[in-house]
Amino acid sequence: MRLLAISGSLRAASSNTRVIEALARLAPAGVAVEVYRGLGELPHFNPDLEDSLPATVADLRRRVGEADGLVICSPEYAHGVAGTMKNALDWLVPSLEFPQTPVALINASPRARHAIAHMRETLLTMSARIVDDACVEIDLGGRPLSAEEIAADGRIGPDLKAALAAFADAIAAFGPRTLD
């Protein structure tokens, strides 16, 4: 099983990115987590480009289509979804690859409540299959932890590992994606 993990932050020292990097270390047997690193390369969403799709957008869509599920960990900015993350989602709206994609959301900041709600609404509108049992809120406590430290943390690591296992189980139960 292949999961695509996206951090909605472009910061070099992003805790959201470190969380999704930790997922690869925590994935159960038979589950591979690929960290998507092209978020900053996506052009601003423009539906006029659909007929001559930029290569970076085509690559994102291909990766989403090839993945069995999508994990998103994104910061909140001004009580909303980070612009780079929303831009990526906007590029996925018209794609044939996205509908019925299983999605797990990770909230890396307990204070961030608005963005996760907005992202959930956007994803449901896009026909995502949000797996509630795989959505998790973790608290890094403002600590600048590395991916290795997050995975090894006795409180955070088990929560992420349980979320990944629940996600893999749900994806297996869903069976192959189909467009209805």
PDB file of C-alpha atoms in Angstrom, residues 27-153:
ATOM      1  CA  ALA A  27       4.438   2.928   8.820  1.00  0.00           C
ATOM      2  CA  PRO A  28       3.301  -0.634   9.436  1.00  0.00           C
ATOM      3  CA  ALA A  29       4.669  -3.486   7.346  1.00  0.00           C
ATOM      4  CA  GLY A  30       3.397  -3.336   3.792  1.00  0.00           C
ATOM      5  CA  VAL A  31       2.745   0.417   3.896  1.00  0.00           C
ATOM      6  CA  ALA A  32       5.076   2.886   2.166  1.00  0.00           C
ATOM      7  CA  VAL A  33       4.789   6.620   2.833  1.00  0.00           C
ATOM      8  CA  GLU A  34       6.025   8.949   0.097  1.00  0.00           C
ATOM      9  CA  VAL A  35       6.590  12.559   1.138  1.00  0.00           C
ATOM     10  CA  TYR A  36       5.477  14.970  -1.585  1.00  0.00           C
ATOM     11  CA  ARG A  37       7.997  17.789  -1.938  1.00  0.00           C
ATOM     12  CA  GLY A  38       6.644  19.734  -4.922  1.00  0.00           C
ATOM     13  CA  LEU A  39       4.149  22.023  -3.168  1.00  0.00           C
ATOM     14  CA  GLY A  40       6.237  25.157  -3.679  1.00  0.00           C
ATOM     15  CA  GLU A  41       6.670  24.406  -7.376  1.00  0.00           C
ATOM     16  CA  LEU A  42       2.963  24.423  -8.207  1.00  0.00           C
ATOM     17  CA  PRO A  43       1.836  27.507 -10.135  1.00  0.00           C
ATOM     18  CA  HIS A  44      -1.090  29.554  -8.903  1.00  0.00           C
ATOM     19  CA  PHE A  45      -4.300  27.735  -9.717  1.00  0.00           C
ATOM     20  CA  ASN A  46      -5.692  28.819 -13.074  1.00  0.00           C
ATOM     21  CA  PRO A  47      -8.437  26.770 -14.766  1.00  0.00           C
ATOM     22  CA  ASP A  48      -7.350  28.192 -18.131  1.00  0.00           C
ATOM     23  CA  LEU A  49      -4.257  25.950 -17.887  1.00  0.00           C
ATOM     24  CA  GLU A  50      -6.288  22.705 -17.830  1.00  0.00           C
ATOM     25  CA  ASP A  51      -5.729  22.124 -21.567  1.00  0.00           C
ATOM     26  CA  SER A  52      -1.970  22.566 -21.274  1.00  0.00           C
ATOM     27  CA  LEU A  53      -1.379  21.343 -17.747  1.00  0.00           C
ATOM     28  CA  PRO A  54       1.915  22.437 -16.146  1.00  0.00           C
ATOM     29  CA  ALA A  55       4.231  19.476 -15.571  1.00  0.00           C
ATOM     30  CA  THR A  56       4.276  20.041 -11.798  1.00  0.00           C
ATOM     31  CA  VAL A  57       0.482  19.825 -11.664  1.00  0.00           C
ATOM     32  CA  ALA A  58       0.421  16.713 -13.838  1.00  0.00           C
ATOM     33  CA  ASP A  59       3.003  15.159 -11.498  1.00  0.00           C
ATOM     34  CA  LEU A  60       0.903  15.939  -8.405  1.00  0.00           C
ATOM     35  CA  ARG A  61      -2.200  14.463 -10.006  1.00  0.00           C
ATOM     36  CA  ARG A  62      -0.300  11.368 -11.112  1.00  0.00           C
ATOM     37  CA  ARG A  63       1.087  10.806  -7.616  1.00  0.00           C
ATOM     38  CA  VAL A  64      -2.363  11.217  -6.057  1.00  0.00           C
ATOM     39  CA  GLY A  65      -3.807   8.796  -8.607  1.00  0.00           C
ATOM     40  CA  GLU A  66      -1.123   6.203  -7.911  1.00  0.00           C
ATOM     41  CA  ALA A  67      -1.437   6.479  -4.129  1.00  0.00           C
ATOM     42  CA  ASP A  68      -3.870   4.385  -2.153  1.00  0.00           C
ATOM     43  CA  GLY A  69      -4.436   7.271   0.244  1.00  0.00           C
ATOM     44  CA  LEU A  70      -3.415  10.820   1.045  1.00  0.00           C
ATOM     45  CA  VAL A  71      -2.159  12.130   4.402  1.00  0.00           C
ATOM     46  CA  ILE A  72      -2.194  15.896   4.933  1.00  0.00           C
ATOM     47  CA  CYS A  73      -0.523  17.806   7.757  1.00  0.00           C
ATOM     48  CA  SER A  74      -0.855  21.544   7.243  1.00  0.00           C
ATOM     49  CA  PRO A  75      -0.523  24.642   9.393  1.00  0.00           C
ATOM     50  CA  GLU A  76      -3.215  27.200  10.009  1.00  0.00           C
ATOM     51  CA  TYR A  77      -2.698  30.776   8.839  1.00  0.00           C
ATOM     52  CA  ALA A  78      -5.097  33.567   9.787  1.00  0.00           C
ATOM     53  CA  HIS A  79      -7.703  30.989  10.866  1.00  0.00           C
ATOM     54  CA  GLY A  80      -7.596  29.278   7.473  1.00  0.00           C
ATOM     55  CA  VAL A  81      -5.886  26.694   5.319  1.00  0.00           C
ATOM     56  CA  ALA A  82      -2.351  27.650   4.319  1.00  0.00           C
ATOM     57  CA  GLY A  83      -2.395  29.190   0.833  1.00  0.00           C
ATOM     58  CA  THR A  84       0.046  26.679  -0.617  1.00  0.00           C
ATOM     59  CA  MET A  85      -2.080  23.779   0.569  1.00  0.00           C
ATOM     60  CA  LYS A  86      -5.297  25.324  -0.737  1.00  0.00           C
ATOM     61  CA  ASN A  87      -3.585  25.925  -4.078  1.00  0.00           C
ATOM     62  CA  ALA A  88      -2.670  22.230  -4.322  1.00  0.00           C
ATOM     63  CA  LEU A  89      -6.219  21.213  -3.458  1.00  0.00           C
ATOM     64  CA  ASP A  90      -7.592  23.614  -6.070  1.00  0.00           C
ATOM     65  CA  TRP A  91      -5.422  21.906  -8.709  1.00  0.00           C
ATOM     66  CA  LEU A  92      -6.883  18.549  -7.661  1.00  0.00           C
ATOM     67  CA  VAL A  93     -10.536  19.656  -7.891  1.00  0.00           C
ATOM     68  CA  PRO A  94     -10.894  19.154 -11.675  1.00  0.00           C
ATOM     69  CA  SER A  95      -8.720  16.031 -11.735  1.00  0.00           C
ATOM     70  CA  LEU A  96     -10.013  12.543 -12.404  1.00  0.00           C
ATOM     71  CA  GLU A  97      -7.431  11.157  -9.983  1.00  0.00           C
ATOM     72  CA  PHE A  98      -8.786  12.666  -6.775  1.00  0.00           C
ATOM     73  CA  PRO A  99     -12.452  11.677  -6.253  1.00  0.00           C
ATOM     74  CA  GLN A 100     -12.934   8.962  -3.610  1.00  0.00           C
ATOM     75  CA  THR A 101      -9.334   9.290  -2.420  1.00  0.00           C
ATOM     76  CA  PRO A 102      -9.042   8.190   1.215  1.00  0.00           C
ATOM     77  CA  VAL A 103      -7.629  11.068   3.272  1.00  0.00           C
ATOM     78  CA  ALA A 104      -6.198  11.280   6.795  1.00  0.00           C
ATOM     79  CA  LEU A 105      -5.673  14.684   8.405  1.00  0.00           C
ATOM     80  CA  ILE A 106      -3.031  15.385  11.017  1.00  0.00           C
ATOM     81  CA  ASN A 107      -3.252  18.518  13.108  1.00  0.00           C
ATOM     82  CA  ALA A 108       0.158  19.319  14.583  1.00  0.00           C
ATOM     83  CA  SER A 109      -1.075  22.220  16.701  1.00  0.00           C
ATOM     84  CA  PRO A 110      -3.972  21.853  19.151  1.00  0.00           C
ATOM     85  CA  ARG A 111      -4.569  25.625  18.939  1.00  0.00           C
ATOM     86  CA  ALA A 112      -5.281  25.366  15.199  1.00  0.00           C
ATOM     87  CA  ARG A 113      -8.969  24.561  14.908  1.00  0.00           C
ATOM     88  CA  HIS A 114     -10.209  26.629  11.987  1.00  0.00           C
ATOM     89  CA  ALA A 115      -7.956  25.347   9.198  1.00  0.00           C
ATOM     90  CA  ILE A 116      -8.639  21.694   9.894  1.00  0.00           C
ATOM     91  CA  ALA A 117     -12.399  22.359   9.747  1.00  0.00           C
ATOM     92  CA  HIS A 118     -12.012  24.341   6.520  1.00  0.00           C
ATOM     93  CA  MET A 119      -9.811  21.664   4.978  1.00  0.00           C
ATOM     94  CA  ARG A 120     -12.296  18.957   5.941  1.00  0.00           C
ATOM     95  CA  GLU A 121     -15.118  20.918   4.277  1.00  0.00           C
ATOM     96  CA  THR A 122     -13.050  21.472   1.129  1.00  0.00           C
ATOM     97  CA  LEU A 123     -12.043  17.817   0.919  1.00  0.00           C
ATOM     98  CA  LEU A 124     -15.606  16.579   1.408  1.00  0.00           C
ATOM     99  CA  THR A 125     -16.733  18.936  -1.355  1.00  0.00           C
ATOM    100  CA  MET A 126     -14.027  17.369  -3.545  1.00  0.00           C
ATOM    101  CA  SER A 127     -15.461  13.871  -2.846  1.00  0.00           C
ATOM    102  CA  ALA A 128     -12.633  12.731  -0.590  1.00  0.00           C
ATOM    103  CA  ARG A 129     -13.158   9.810   1.765  1.00  0.00           C
ATOM    104  CA  ILE A 130     -11.992  11.253   5.062  1.00  0.00           C
ATOM    105  CA  VAL A 131     -11.115   8.444   7.454  1.00  0.00           C
ATOM    106  CA  ASP A 132     -11.998   9.846  10.862  1.00  0.00           C
ATOM    107  CA  ASP A 133     -10.237   7.047  12.750  1.00  0.00           C
ATOM    108  CA  ALA A 134      -7.013   8.019  10.968  1.00  0.00           C
ATOM    109  CA  CYS A 135      -7.294  11.744  11.696  1.00  0.00           C
ATOM    110  CA  VAL A 136      -5.218  12.711  14.682  1.00  0.00           C
ATOM    111  CA  GLU A 137      -4.233  15.796  16.636  1.00  0.00           C
ATOM    112  CA  ILE A 138      -0.792  15.795  18.159  1.00  0.00           C
ATOM    113  CA  ASP A 139       0.906  18.304  20.400  1.00  0.00           C
ATOM    114  CA  LEU A 140       4.558  18.978  19.769  1.00  0.00           C
ATOM    115  CA  GLY A 141       4.474  21.440  22.655  1.00  0.00           C
ATOM    116  CA  GLY A 142       6.379  24.040  20.677  1.00  0.00           C
ATOM    117  CA  ARG A 143       9.408  21.764  20.625  1.00  0.00           C
ATOM    118  CA  PRO A 144      11.476  21.801  17.410  1.00  0.00           C
ATOM    119  CA  LEU A 145      11.623  18.005  17.100  1.00  0.00           C
ATOM    120  CA  SER A 146      13.216  16.175  14.202  1.00  0.00           C
ATOM    121  CA  ALA A 147      11.314  13.485  12.324  1.00  0.00           C
ATOM    122  CA  GLU A 148      13.319  10.868  14.226  1.00  0.00           C
ATOM    123  CA  GLU A 149      12.447  12.474  17.569  1.00  0.00           C
ATOM    124  CA  ILE A 150       8.760  12.669  16.667  1.00  0.00           C
ATOM    125  CA  ALA A 151       8.705   8.993  15.692  1.00  0.00           C
ATOM    126  CA  ALA A 152      10.520   8.017  18.897  1.00  0.00           C
ATOM    127  CA  ASP A 153       8.461  10.236  21.230  1.00  0.00           C
TER     128      ASP A 153
END
